[in-house]
Short mmCIF file of C-alpha atoms in Angstrom, two decimals:
data_model
loop_
_atom_site.label_atom_id
_atom_site.label_comp_id
_atom_site.label_asym_id
_atom_site.label_seq_id
_atom_site.Cartn_x
_atom_site.Cartn_y
_atom_site.Cartn_z
CA MET A 61 0.00 0.00 0.00
CA SER A 62 1.51 3.26 -1.12
CA LYS A 63 1.97 6.13 1.20
CA ARG A 64 -0.45 9.00 0.88
CA GLU A 65 1.22 12.11 -0.49
CA PRO A 66 0.83 15.19 1.65
CA ARG A 67 -1.71 17.70 0.43
CA LYS A 68 -0.09 20.76 -1.08
CA ARG A 69 -1.31 24.16 -0.20
CA ALA A 70 -2.27 26.64 -2.87
CA HIS A 71 0.42 29.10 -1.79
CA ASP A 72 3.16 26.45 -1.42
CA SER A 73 6.39 27.39 -3.18
CA THR A 74 6.84 23.77 -4.34
CA ASN A 75 3.91 23.99 -6.73
CA GLU A 76 4.61 21.91 -9.84
CA ALA A 77 3.10 24.59 -12.07
CA ALA A 78 5.82 27.01 -11.05
CA ALA A 79 8.70 27.60 -13.43
CA PRO A 80 11.97 25.92 -12.54
CA GLY A 81 13.74 29.28 -12.39
CA GLY A 82 11.59 30.72 -9.62
CA ASN A 83 8.08 31.89 -8.68
CA ASP A 84 5.75 32.48 -11.60
CA SER A 85 4.22 35.46 -9.80
CA GLU A 86 7.49 37.44 -10.21
CA PRO A 87 8.02 38.88 -13.73
CA PRO A 88 11.34 38.00 -15.41
CA GLN A 89 14.09 40.59 -15.09
CA GLN A 90 14.43 42.70 -18.21
CA GLN A 91 17.95 43.23 -19.55
CA ILE A 92 19.29 46.77 -19.29
CA MET A 93 20.21 48.20 -22.68
CA PRO A 94 23.03 50.74 -23.08
CA ILE A 95 22.18 54.35 -23.90
CA ILE A 96 23.98 56.72 -26.26
CA ASN A 97 26.33 59.30 -24.68
CA LYS A 98 26.49 57.34 -21.41
CA ARG A 99 29.62 55.89 -19.78
CA TYR A 100 29.97 52.14 -19.18
CA MET A 101 32.63 49.65 -18.23
CA VAL A 102 33.70 47.72 -21.33
CA GLU A 103 35.93 44.70 -21.80
CA LYS A 104 38.74 45.45 -24.27
CA PHE A 105 41.53 43.21 -25.50
CA ILE A 106 44.81 45.08 -24.88
CA ILE A 107 48.23 43.45 -25.30
CA ASN A 108 47.13 39.82 -24.94
CA THR A 109 44.97 40.59 -21.90
CA VAL A 110 41.34 41.56 -21.38
CA LYS A 111 41.01 44.80 -19.41
CA LYS A 112 38.03 46.75 -18.14
CA VAL A 113 38.06 50.33 -19.37
CA VAL A 114 35.57 53.18 -19.36
CA ALA A 115 33.91 53.89 -22.71
CA VAL A 116 31.17 56.17 -24.04
CA ILE A 117 28.49 54.87 -26.40
CA ILE A 118 28.67 56.99 -29.56
CA HIS A 119 26.31 55.24 -31.95
CA ILE A 120 23.97 52.22 -32.07
CA ASP A 121 23.11 50.40 -35.28
CA PHE A 122 22.19 46.99 -36.69
CA ARG A 123 25.33 45.74 -38.41
CA LYS A 124 26.96 42.53 -39.51
CA PRO A 125 29.46 41.33 -36.90
CA PRO A 126 33.11 41.56 -37.98
CA GLN A 127 34.78 38.47 -39.36
CA GLU A 128 36.77 36.64 -36.74
CA VAL A 129 39.21 35.36 -39.38
CA ARG A 130 39.86 37.58 -42.38
CA THR A 131 39.91 35.70 -45.63
CA ASN A 132 40.85 36.55 -49.18
CA ASN A 133 38.12 34.38 -50.69
CA TYR A 134 35.59 36.51 -52.54
CA LYS A 135 32.73 34.03 -51.97
CA SER A 136 33.26 33.96 -48.22
CA ILE A 137 33.27 37.75 -48.16
CA GLU A 138 30.05 37.81 -50.18
CA ASN A 139 28.44 35.30 -47.80
CA HIS A 140 29.49 37.41 -44.85
CA GLU A 141 27.98 40.53 -46.43
CA GLN A 142 24.69 38.70 -46.89
CA GLY A 143 24.66 37.41 -43.31
CA ALA A 144 22.27 38.42 -40.55
CA LYS A 145 22.69 41.73 -38.76
CA GLU A 146 22.77 42.25 -35.03
CA LEU A 147 22.69 45.22 -32.72
CA MET A 148 26.19 46.67 -32.24
CA TYR A 149 27.58 49.64 -30.36
CA TYR A 150 30.25 52.11 -31.47
CA VAL A 151 32.27 53.14 -28.41
CA HIS A 152 34.98 55.66 -27.60
CA TYR A 153 37.45 54.73 -24.86
CA GLU A 154 38.10 57.66 -22.56
CA GLU A 155 41.74 56.82 -21.86
CA LEU A 156 42.61 56.18 -25.52
CA ASP A 157 42.75 58.22 -28.69
CA ARG A 158 39.91 58.33 -31.22
CA ARG A 159 41.85 56.02 -33.49
CA ASN A 160 40.96 53.16 -31.09
CA ASP A 161 37.18 53.63 -31.42
CA GLU A 162 35.43 50.48 -32.62
CA TRP A 163 32.17 48.53 -32.95
CA ILE A 164 31.48 46.01 -30.20
CA THR A 165 28.66 43.66 -29.27
CA LEU A 166 26.41 43.83 -26.23
CA ASP A 167 28.19 41.03 -24.36
CA LYS A 168 31.32 43.22 -23.98
CA ILE A 169 29.44 46.03 -22.24
CA LEU A 170 29.16 45.59 -18.47
CA VAL A 171 25.96 47.54 -17.91
CA ASN A 172 25.57 46.52 -14.26
CA GLU A 173 29.00 47.66 -13.12
CA VAL A 174 29.27 51.06 -11.48
CA VAL A 175 31.32 53.68 -13.31
CA VAL A 176 33.09 56.24 -11.15
CA GLU A 177 32.39 59.78 -12.23
CA PRO A 178 35.50 61.72 -13.28
CA VAL A 179 36.82 64.15 -10.71
CA ILE A 180 37.26 67.65 -12.13
CA LYS A 181 40.12 69.42 -10.40
CA VAL A 182 40.30 73.18 -10.54
CA PRO A 183 43.90 74.22 -11.28
CA THR A 184 45.42 76.53 -8.74
CA LYS A 185 48.03 79.16 -9.41
CA ALA A 186 51.48 77.79 -8.64
CA PRO A 187 54.19 79.88 -6.97
CA VAL A 188 56.67 81.59 -9.25
CA GLU A 189 59.65 79.57 -8.04
CA ASP A 190 57.81 76.25 -8.45
CA LEU A 191 56.61 77.21 -11.92
CA HIS A 192 60.13 78.17 -12.95
CA LYS A 193 61.47 74.92 -11.56
CA GLU A 194 58.90 72.85 -13.45
CA ILE A 195 59.47 74.62 -16.75
CA VAL A 196 63.26 74.61 -16.56
CA VAL A 197 63.40 70.88 -15.93
CA GLY A 198 61.99 70.33 -19.41
CA PRO A 199 59.01 68.57 -20.90
CA PRO A 200 60.30 64.98 -20.58
CA VAL A 201 59.89 65.18 -16.77
CA ILE A 202 56.39 66.67 -16.66
CA LYS A 203 53.64 64.06 -16.47
CA PRO A 204 49.99 64.84 -17.31
CA SER A 205 48.56 63.78 -13.96
CA GLY A 206 46.30 65.88 -11.79
CA ALA A 207 45.78 69.59 -12.30
CA LEU A 208 48.19 71.29 -14.70
CA THR A 209 49.22 74.91 -14.88
CA ARG A 210 48.89 76.76 -18.15
CA SER A 211 52.64 76.59 -18.77
CA GLN A 212 52.71 72.85 -18.12
CA ARG A 213 49.77 72.19 -20.41
CA ARG A 214 51.26 74.34 -23.18
CA THR A 215 54.54 72.44 -22.87
CA LEU A 216 52.78 69.08 -23.05
CA GLU A 217 50.74 70.17 -26.06
CA GLU A 218 53.89 71.31 -27.85
CA TYR A 219 56.05 68.24 -27.24
CA SER A 220 53.61 65.41 -26.44
CA HIS A 221 50.44 63.96 -27.93
CA LEU A 222 48.20 65.77 -25.43
CA LYS A 223 44.92 66.78 -27.02
CA THR A 224 44.03 70.47 -26.84
CA ASP A 225 41.05 71.17 -24.59
CA LEU A 226 38.07 72.74 -26.36
CA ASN A 227 37.62 75.15 -23.46
CA ASP A 228 41.03 76.67 -24.24
CA LEU A 229 40.01 77.53 -27.83
CA ASP A 230 38.10 80.54 -29.05
CA ALA A 231 34.38 80.24 -29.71
CA THR A 232 34.62 79.86 -33.51
CA THR A 233 37.41 77.28 -33.40
CA ALA A 234 35.64 75.29 -30.68
CA ARG A 235 32.41 75.26 -32.69
CA LEU A 236 34.19 74.04 -35.82
CA GLU A 237 35.98 71.40 -33.76
CA ARG A 238 32.69 70.08 -32.36
CA GLU A 239 31.11 70.01 -35.83
CA HIS A 240 34.11 68.10 -37.17
CA GLU A 241 33.95 65.53 -34.38
CA GLU A 242 30.21 65.06 -34.89
CA ARG A 243 30.61 64.56 -38.63
CA THR A 244 33.55 62.14 -38.43
CA LYS A 245 32.94 60.38 -35.12
CA VAL A 246 32.17 56.94 -36.63
CA LYS A 247 34.81 55.11 -38.69
CA ASN A 248 33.48 53.76 -41.96
CA ILE A 249 36.48 51.68 -43.15
CA PRO A 250 37.72 48.87 -40.85
CA GLN A 251 40.97 48.00 -42.63
CA ILE A 252 42.93 48.80 -45.78
CA THR A 253 45.41 46.58 -47.60
CA ILE A 254 48.11 48.37 -49.61
CA GLY A 255 51.12 46.51 -50.92
CA ALA A 256 52.32 43.99 -48.37
CA HIS A 257 50.71 45.80 -45.41
CA GLU A 258 47.29 45.33 -43.81
CA ILE A 259 46.58 48.49 -41.79
CA LEU A 260 43.69 49.13 -39.43
CA ALA A 261 42.02 52.47 -40.10
CA TRP A 262 42.30 55.18 -37.47
CA TYR A 263 39.68 57.74 -38.48
CA TYR A 264 36.79 58.41 -40.84
CA SER A 265 37.49 58.91 -44.55
CA PRO A 266 34.88 59.91 -47.19
CA PHE A 267 35.10 56.82 -49.38
CA PRO A 268 32.13 56.07 -51.69
CA PRO A 269 29.04 54.52 -50.07
CA ASP A 270 29.65 51.11 -51.68
CA CYS A 271 32.93 50.88 -49.71
CA GLU A 272 31.52 51.67 -46.28
CA ASN A 273 32.04 49.08 -43.54
CA LEU A 274 34.16 46.94 -45.88
CA ASP A 275 37.89 46.29 -46.09
CA ILE A 276 39.59 48.25 -48.86
CA TYR A 277 42.25 46.89 -51.22
CA MET A 278 44.45 49.58 -52.81
CA CYS A 279 47.20 49.33 -55.42
CA GLU A 280 50.40 50.86 -54.03
CA TYR A 281 51.48 52.16 -57.46
CA CYS A 282 48.39 53.77 -59.02
CA LEU A 283 46.32 54.01 -55.75
CA LEU A 284 43.15 52.61 -57.34
CA TYR A 285 41.01 50.83 -54.73
CA THR A 286 38.17 48.32 -54.50
CA PRO A 287 36.37 46.42 -51.69
CA HIS A 288 36.52 43.14 -53.66
CA HIS A 289 39.61 40.99 -53.36
CA GLU A 290 39.14 39.13 -56.64
CA ARG A 291 38.95 42.37 -58.61
CA PHE A 292 42.02 43.59 -56.76
CA LYS A 293 43.97 40.48 -57.78
CA GLN A 294 42.97 40.98 -61.39
CA HIS A 295 44.13 44.59 -61.25
CA ILE A 296 47.49 43.64 -59.76
CA ASP A 297 48.08 41.17 -62.59
CA THR A 298 47.31 43.78 -65.27
CA CYS A 299 48.62 47.03 -63.72
CA LYS A 300 51.79 48.22 -65.43
CA VAL A 301 52.42 51.29 -63.28
CA ARG A 302 55.46 50.99 -61.02
CA GLN A 303 55.95 54.55 -59.70
CA PRO A 304 53.94 57.70 -58.94
CA PRO A 305 52.87 59.70 -62.02
CA GLY A 306 55.38 62.54 -61.68
CA ASN A 307 58.97 63.65 -62.03
CA GLU A 308 61.61 62.10 -59.77
CA ILE A 309 63.33 65.09 -58.16
CA TYR A 310 65.35 63.36 -55.43
CA ARG A 311 67.14 60.02 -55.18
CA LYS A 312 69.57 58.78 -52.58
CA ASP A 313 70.20 55.12 -51.82
CA HIS A 314 66.78 53.44 -51.82
CA LEU A 315 64.69 56.60 -51.30
CA SER A 316 63.10 58.71 -54.03
CA VAL A 317 60.78 61.73 -54.08
CA TYR A 318 58.34 62.31 -56.94
CA GLU A 319 56.66 65.64 -57.71
CA VAL A 320 53.02 65.13 -58.76
CA ASP A 321 50.88 67.98 -60.07
CA GLY A 322 47.37 67.92 -58.65
CA SER A 323 45.84 69.56 -61.73
CA GLY A 324 47.39 67.01 -64.11
CA GLN A 325 47.03 63.85 -62.00
CA LYS A 326 43.73 64.57 -60.26
CA LEU A 327 42.58 60.96 -59.74
CA TYR A 328 45.90 59.85 -58.21
CA CYS A 329 45.99 62.83 -55.82
CA GLN A 330 42.38 62.37 -54.77
CA CYS A 331 43.01 58.70 -53.93
CA LEU A 332 46.11 59.78 -52.01
CA CYS A 333 44.03 62.22 -49.94
CA LEU A 334 41.42 59.54 -49.18
CA LEU A 335 44.17 57.17 -48.07
CA SER A 336 45.83 59.72 -45.78
CA LYS A 337 42.49 60.71 -44.20
CA LEU A 338 42.23 57.19 -42.74
CA PHE A 339 45.18 58.07 -40.48
CA MET A 340 44.66 61.81 -40.01
CA ASP A 341 41.94 63.31 -37.87
CA HIS A 342 41.98 66.86 -39.24
CA LYS A 343 42.03 66.99 -43.02
CA THR A 344 39.50 68.80 -45.20
CA LEU A 345 41.11 68.54 -48.66
CA TYR A 346 39.82 65.48 -50.50
CA PHE A 347 38.83 66.30 -54.08
CA ASP A 348 39.83 69.91 -54.84
CA VAL A 349 43.50 69.20 -55.61
CA ASP A 350 44.05 71.45 -58.64
CA ASP A 351 45.99 74.13 -56.73
CA PHE A 352 48.32 71.74 -54.90
CA MET A 353 51.59 69.99 -55.62
CA PHE A 354 52.22 66.60 -54.02
CA TYR A 355 55.69 65.28 -53.15
CA VAL A 356 55.54 61.50 -52.68
CA LEU A 357 58.32 59.68 -50.80
CA CYS A 358 58.94 56.09 -51.93
CA GLU A 359 61.19 53.16 -51.09
CA THR A 360 62.52 51.76 -54.36
CA ASP A 361 63.62 48.21 -55.20
CA GLU A 362 63.63 45.94 -58.23
CA HIS A 363 59.81 45.70 -58.16
CA GLY A 364 59.12 49.45 -58.22
CA ALA A 365 58.62 52.52 -56.00
CA HIS A 366 56.62 51.67 -52.84
CA ILE A 367 54.82 54.66 -51.33
CA VAL A 368 55.91 55.60 -47.80
CA GLY A 369 54.45 59.07 -47.24
CA TYR A 370 54.02 62.46 -48.82
CA PHE A 371 53.54 66.15 -48.23
CA SER A 372 51.57 68.68 -50.22
CA ARG A 373 51.83 72.42 -50.62
CA GLU A 374 49.60 75.01 -52.21
CA VAL A 375 50.84 76.79 -55.32
CA GLU A 376 51.68 80.51 -54.83
CA SER A 377 51.07 80.33 -51.09
CA ALA A 378 53.15 81.62 -48.19
CA ASN A 379 53.04 78.13 -46.66
CA ASN A 380 55.65 75.65 -47.84
CA LEU A 381 53.62 72.69 -46.53
CA ALA A 382 49.87 72.10 -46.36
CA CYS A 383 49.63 68.45 -45.28
CA ILE A 384 52.19 65.82 -44.31
CA MET A 385 51.66 62.11 -43.73
CA VAL A 386 53.86 59.09 -43.13
CA PHE A 387 51.80 55.92 -43.17
CA PRO A 388 51.75 53.77 -39.99
CA PRO A 389 54.02 50.89 -41.17
CA PHE A 390 56.82 53.41 -41.90
CA GLN A 391 56.56 55.72 -38.90
CA LYS A 392 59.42 56.25 -36.42
CA LYS A 393 62.02 55.76 -39.15
CA GLY A 394 62.91 59.43 -39.74
CA TYR A 395 60.80 59.85 -42.88
CA GLY A 396 58.69 62.66 -41.43
CA LYS A 397 61.62 64.96 -40.67
CA LEU A 398 63.12 64.12 -44.05
CA LEU A 399 59.96 65.45 -45.72
CA ILE A 400 60.09 68.56 -43.51
CA GLN A 401 63.68 69.20 -44.57
CA PHE A 402 62.62 68.77 -48.19
CA SER A 403 59.82 71.33 -47.86
CA TYR A 404 62.21 73.95 -46.42
CA GLU A 405 64.74 73.21 -49.16
CA LEU A 406 62.12 73.93 -51.82
CA SER A 407 61.13 77.23 -50.21
CA ARG A 408 64.80 78.19 -49.87
CA ARG A 409 65.35 77.64 -53.58
CA GLU A 410 62.27 79.69 -54.36
CA GLY A 411 63.74 82.55 -52.35
CA TYR A 412 61.29 82.95 -49.48
CA ILE A 413 60.90 81.87 -45.86
CA GLY A 414 58.09 79.35 -45.66
CA MET A 415 56.07 77.94 -42.81
CA PRO A 416 53.64 75.00 -42.42
CA GLU A 417 49.94 75.55 -42.62
CA LYS A 418 48.31 75.94 -39.21
CA PRO A 419 46.98 74.34 -37.14
CA LEU A 420 49.37 71.42 -36.94
CA SER A 421 48.23 67.95 -35.97
CA ASP A 422 49.54 66.34 -32.78
CA LEU A 423 52.11 64.19 -34.57
CA GLY A 424 53.04 67.00 -36.96
CA LYS A 425 53.62 69.43 -34.12
CA VAL A 426 56.02 67.04 -32.39
CA SER A 427 58.02 66.52 -35.59
CA TYR A 428 58.21 70.21 -36.41
CA ARG A 429 59.26 71.20 -32.88
CA SER A 430 62.10 68.71 -33.00
CA TYR A 431 63.23 69.98 -36.41
CA TRP A 432 63.08 73.65 -35.35
CA TRP A 433 65.10 72.96 -32.22
CA TRP A 434 67.73 71.16 -34.27
CA ARG A 435 68.10 74.10 -36.68
CA LEU A 436 68.13 76.70 -33.89
CA MET A 437 70.60 74.83 -31.68
CA LYS A 438 73.10 74.79 -34.55
CA LEU A 439 72.91 78.60 -34.65
CA PHE A 440 73.06 78.88 -30.85
CA HIS A 441 76.41 77.12 -30.78
CA ILE A 442 77.74 79.57 -33.39
CA HIS A 443 76.42 82.78 -31.79
CA GLN A 444 76.77 81.76 -28.15
CA GLY A 445 77.05 84.66 -25.74
CA HIS A 446 75.26 87.17 -27.97
CA THR A 447 71.78 88.62 -28.14
CA VAL A 448 70.26 88.35 -31.60
CA THR A 449 66.89 89.13 -33.12
CA ALA A 450 64.35 86.55 -34.24
CA THR A 451 64.53 88.08 -37.72
CA PHE A 452 68.26 87.32 -37.86
CA LEU A 453 67.65 83.71 -36.83
CA SER A 454 64.85 83.47 -39.40
CA ASN A 455 67.13 84.61 -42.24
CA GLU A 456 69.87 82.21 -41.14
CA SER A 457 67.70 79.13 -40.60
CA GLY A 458 64.85 79.63 -43.08
CA ILE A 459 62.26 79.28 -40.28
CA ALA A 460 59.51 81.88 -39.93
CA VAL A 461 59.68 84.33 -37.03
CA ASP A 462 56.37 83.15 -35.56
CA ASP A 463 57.61 79.55 -35.47
CA ILE A 464 60.88 80.61 -33.81
CA VAL A 465 59.04 82.58 -31.14
CA SER A 466 56.55 79.77 -30.44
CA THR A 467 59.46 77.34 -30.07
CA LEU A 468 61.62 79.46 -27.75
CA ILE A 469 58.86 81.04 -25.67
CA THR A 470 58.37 77.76 -23.78
CA MET A 471 61.94 77.98 -22.46
CA ARG A 472 61.63 81.76 -21.93
CA MET A 473 64.50 82.47 -24.27
CA CYS A 474 62.93 85.35 -26.22
CA ARG A 475 61.21 88.54 -25.22
CA GLN A 476 60.34 92.02 -26.43
CA TYR A 477 61.71 95.25 -24.97
CA LYS A 478 60.08 98.67 -24.65
CA GLU A 479 63.32 100.64 -24.27
CA PRO A 480 64.04 103.12 -27.07
CA GLU A 481 67.34 101.48 -28.05
CA PHE A 482 65.45 98.33 -29.13
CA ILE A 483 63.38 97.93 -32.28
CA PRO A 484 59.65 98.15 -31.44
CA GLY A 485 57.81 94.87 -31.94
CA GLU A 486 61.00 92.86 -32.50
CA TRP A 487 61.75 89.69 -30.55
CA TYR A 488 65.22 89.35 -29.03
CA VAL A 489 66.89 86.05 -28.12
CA ARG A 490 69.65 85.94 -25.51
CA ILE A 491 71.92 83.00 -26.26
CA HIS A 492 73.51 82.31 -22.85
CA ARG A 493 75.90 79.40 -22.42
CA LYS A 494 74.04 77.94 -19.44
CA ILE A 495 70.74 78.00 -21.34
CA VAL A 496 72.31 76.27 -24.33
CA ASP A 497 73.86 73.61 -22.09
CA HIS A 498 70.53 73.07 -20.37
CA CYS A 499 68.77 72.59 -23.72
CA VAL A 500 71.39 70.03 -24.73
CA MET A 501 70.92 68.20 -21.41
CA CYS A 502 67.14 68.09 -21.98
CA GLY A 503 67.63 66.47 -25.36
CA TYR A 504 66.77 69.43 -27.59
CA GLY A 505 68.57 69.77 -30.88
CA LYS A 506 69.06 66.10 -31.71
CA PRO A 507 69.83 65.71 -35.43
CA PRO A 508 67.29 63.83 -37.58
CA ARG A 509 67.86 60.18 -38.29
CA LEU A 510 67.84 60.88 -42.03
CA LEU A 511 69.54 64.02 -43.35
CA LEU A 512 68.58 65.54 -46.67
CA ASP A 513 71.39 65.65 -49.24
CA ARG A 514 70.91 68.96 -51.03
CA THR A 515 73.17 67.92 -53.88
CA LYS A 516 70.75 65.12 -54.77
CA VAL A 517 67.76 67.46 -55.16
CA ARG A 518 67.14 67.97 -58.88
CA TRP A 519 64.63 70.77 -58.73
CA ALA A 520 64.67 74.46 -59.63
CA PRO A 521 61.71 76.86 -59.79
CA ALA A 522 60.74 78.33 -63.11
CA GLN A 523 60.49 81.67 -61.31
CA THR A 524 61.56 82.57 -57.80
CA ARG A 525 59.08 84.05 -55.37
CA PRO A 526 60.65 87.57 -55.32
CA GLU A 527 60.66 87.64 -59.13
CA PHE A 528 57.02 86.57 -59.18
CA GLU A 529 56.04 89.28 -56.68
CA ARG A 530 57.91 91.98 -58.63
CA GLN A 531 56.15 90.87 -61.80
CA GLN A 532 52.79 91.04 -60.03
CA GLN A 533 53.59 94.56 -58.80
CA ARG A 534 54.61 95.70 -62.29
CA THR A 535 51.43 94.21 -63.73
CA ALA A 536 49.29 95.95 -61.11
CA ALA A 537 51.07 99.28 -61.65
CA ALA A 538 50.65 98.98 -65.42
CA MET A 539 46.94 98.34 -65.01
CA THR A 540 46.43 101.40 -62.80
CA SER A 541 48.50 103.80 -64.98
CA ARG A 542 47.36 102.40 -68.33
CA ARG A 543 46.70 105.05 -70.97
CA ALA A 544 43.26 105.07 -72.53
CA SER A 545 42.98 103.60 -76.00
CA LYS A 546 42.26 105.70 -79.12
CA SER A 547 38.62 104.68 -79.25
CA GLN A 548 38.11 105.99 -75.73
CA ASN A 549 39.60 109.41 -76.60
CA VAL A 550 37.17 110.01 -79.47
CA THR A 551 34.10 112.05 -78.61
CA PRO A 552 31.15 109.64 -78.35
CA LEU A 553 28.34 109.96 -80.88
CA VAL A 554 25.12 111.67 -79.96
CA THR A 555 22.34 109.26 -79.12
CA PRO A 556 19.43 109.77 -81.55
CA LEU A 557 16.21 110.90 -79.90
CA ALA A 558 12.82 109.43 -80.65
CA THR A 559 11.11 112.87 -80.59
CA PRO A 560 12.42 116.01 -82.30
CA PRO A 561 14.35 118.25 -79.95
CA ILE A 562 12.64 121.32 -78.53
CA GLU A 563 13.85 124.46 -80.23
CA GLN A 564 15.45 126.72 -77.69
CA LYS A 565 15.67 130.52 -78.09
CA PRO A 566 19.19 131.90 -78.20
CA VAL A 567 20.28 133.71 -75.08
CA PHE A 568 22.08 136.98 -75.85
CA GLN A 569 24.64 138.31 -73.42
CA LYS A 570 24.51 142.06 -72.73
CA THR A 571 27.68 143.90 -73.64
CA PRO A 572 28.89 146.16 -70.81
CA THR A 573 29.09 149.91 -71.59
CA PRO A 574 32.56 151.44 -71.34
CA ARG A 575 33.30 153.99 -68.61
CA ARG A 576 33.75 157.63 -69.33
CA ARG A 577 37.09 159.15 -68.62
#
């Protein structure tokens, strides 16, 4: 005889109708979804380890997940493009640069973890002796931690990759900066393959819509691109171009520089601008390349000239450089300073003192500061113990006065005087031996890794800049003092009237009577 089972109460928690996960009276917990412009803890893979970092959600969209293993098979790529989409989040990591922004899935966002709000420290005014001590020690010692004085922040911005705060800019520049960030905040190209290098994109670039969210394959010789690997292979087999479409104006060892005219080779220069925008945050020139000359640096071998970097400059402009770029696989090899030396050599041969177009990017500012210090330190050793003007240093070095002042003002080596024996508005530089020794100790003035050989530059301007300006002045003076032509000196004909003119009575003038004597 079986035992009688105990009677279950209606409110018993062991009711068989209840779900195995818990009481059916309690509604299931709904998953918290991330919100745009909110900070979350995110798991990121950094140097073979998974770390938790703070990130901001920038954009949310249904997208195809990225391929775990990249393949060169066109069919597999096509199948991946036709796959199902899922909700993905574009995040910006607060402690990293914008070039590290990426799309991630929901499982990498830790929505339940608490994010500590950032502490905003108000900078206090430092004593004069402490400020002098911090500045004299040099920028390599200053670390961007805690509150910074204005001098410390300016030093870090000049010599490090510290991003300029929008609050320190004027209203117009800050507004343009916010509009630029809003327009280019989401990367549209994951990766580009050029030559033997597969490079992850850093920033947004305005490629055509059919290339968005796809890997790009670009020919390193003619710079034509496509998102399809099979078409790229066919192009490589048939492409006969082996160097940039321009004149070779410099060759030394395995390096060559080609001068490419933007008006004559428009397609090549436009593709070059699209390629450089993938690794440059601030660049607005993409398609209007007619007024620019491009100088492409290449590594040459038996296969051809492989593009390394380039710089461009606007024709008939006071700037000797508009944009400079060394692509990521070739950075930290001295190519950037070699291009800077080349730009100053061209302006020297044209007979004017050039300067780069402002504002400079973070990497460009670091390279230019190092080059300017190297040129100025060579003059400091020659004129040590004297006080010279910034104009004198500009004529000797080929560097503009504004660039010299912005370089030396950080070390407090130049100033203006109000005394009558000094030239009003002129900057004076005191070259003291102790200051020069201190600059050497701080590492200023190190020579570039690659030095430009001026004898190898095969380039001469058709007309120097002073000759061009004198010709412009003569043309303007001739236009203002031009004598009228013969047709303009002839009395114009009378315009015929539709109605006969009204006959006017002659007016007789009364002759004065002579005086009697």
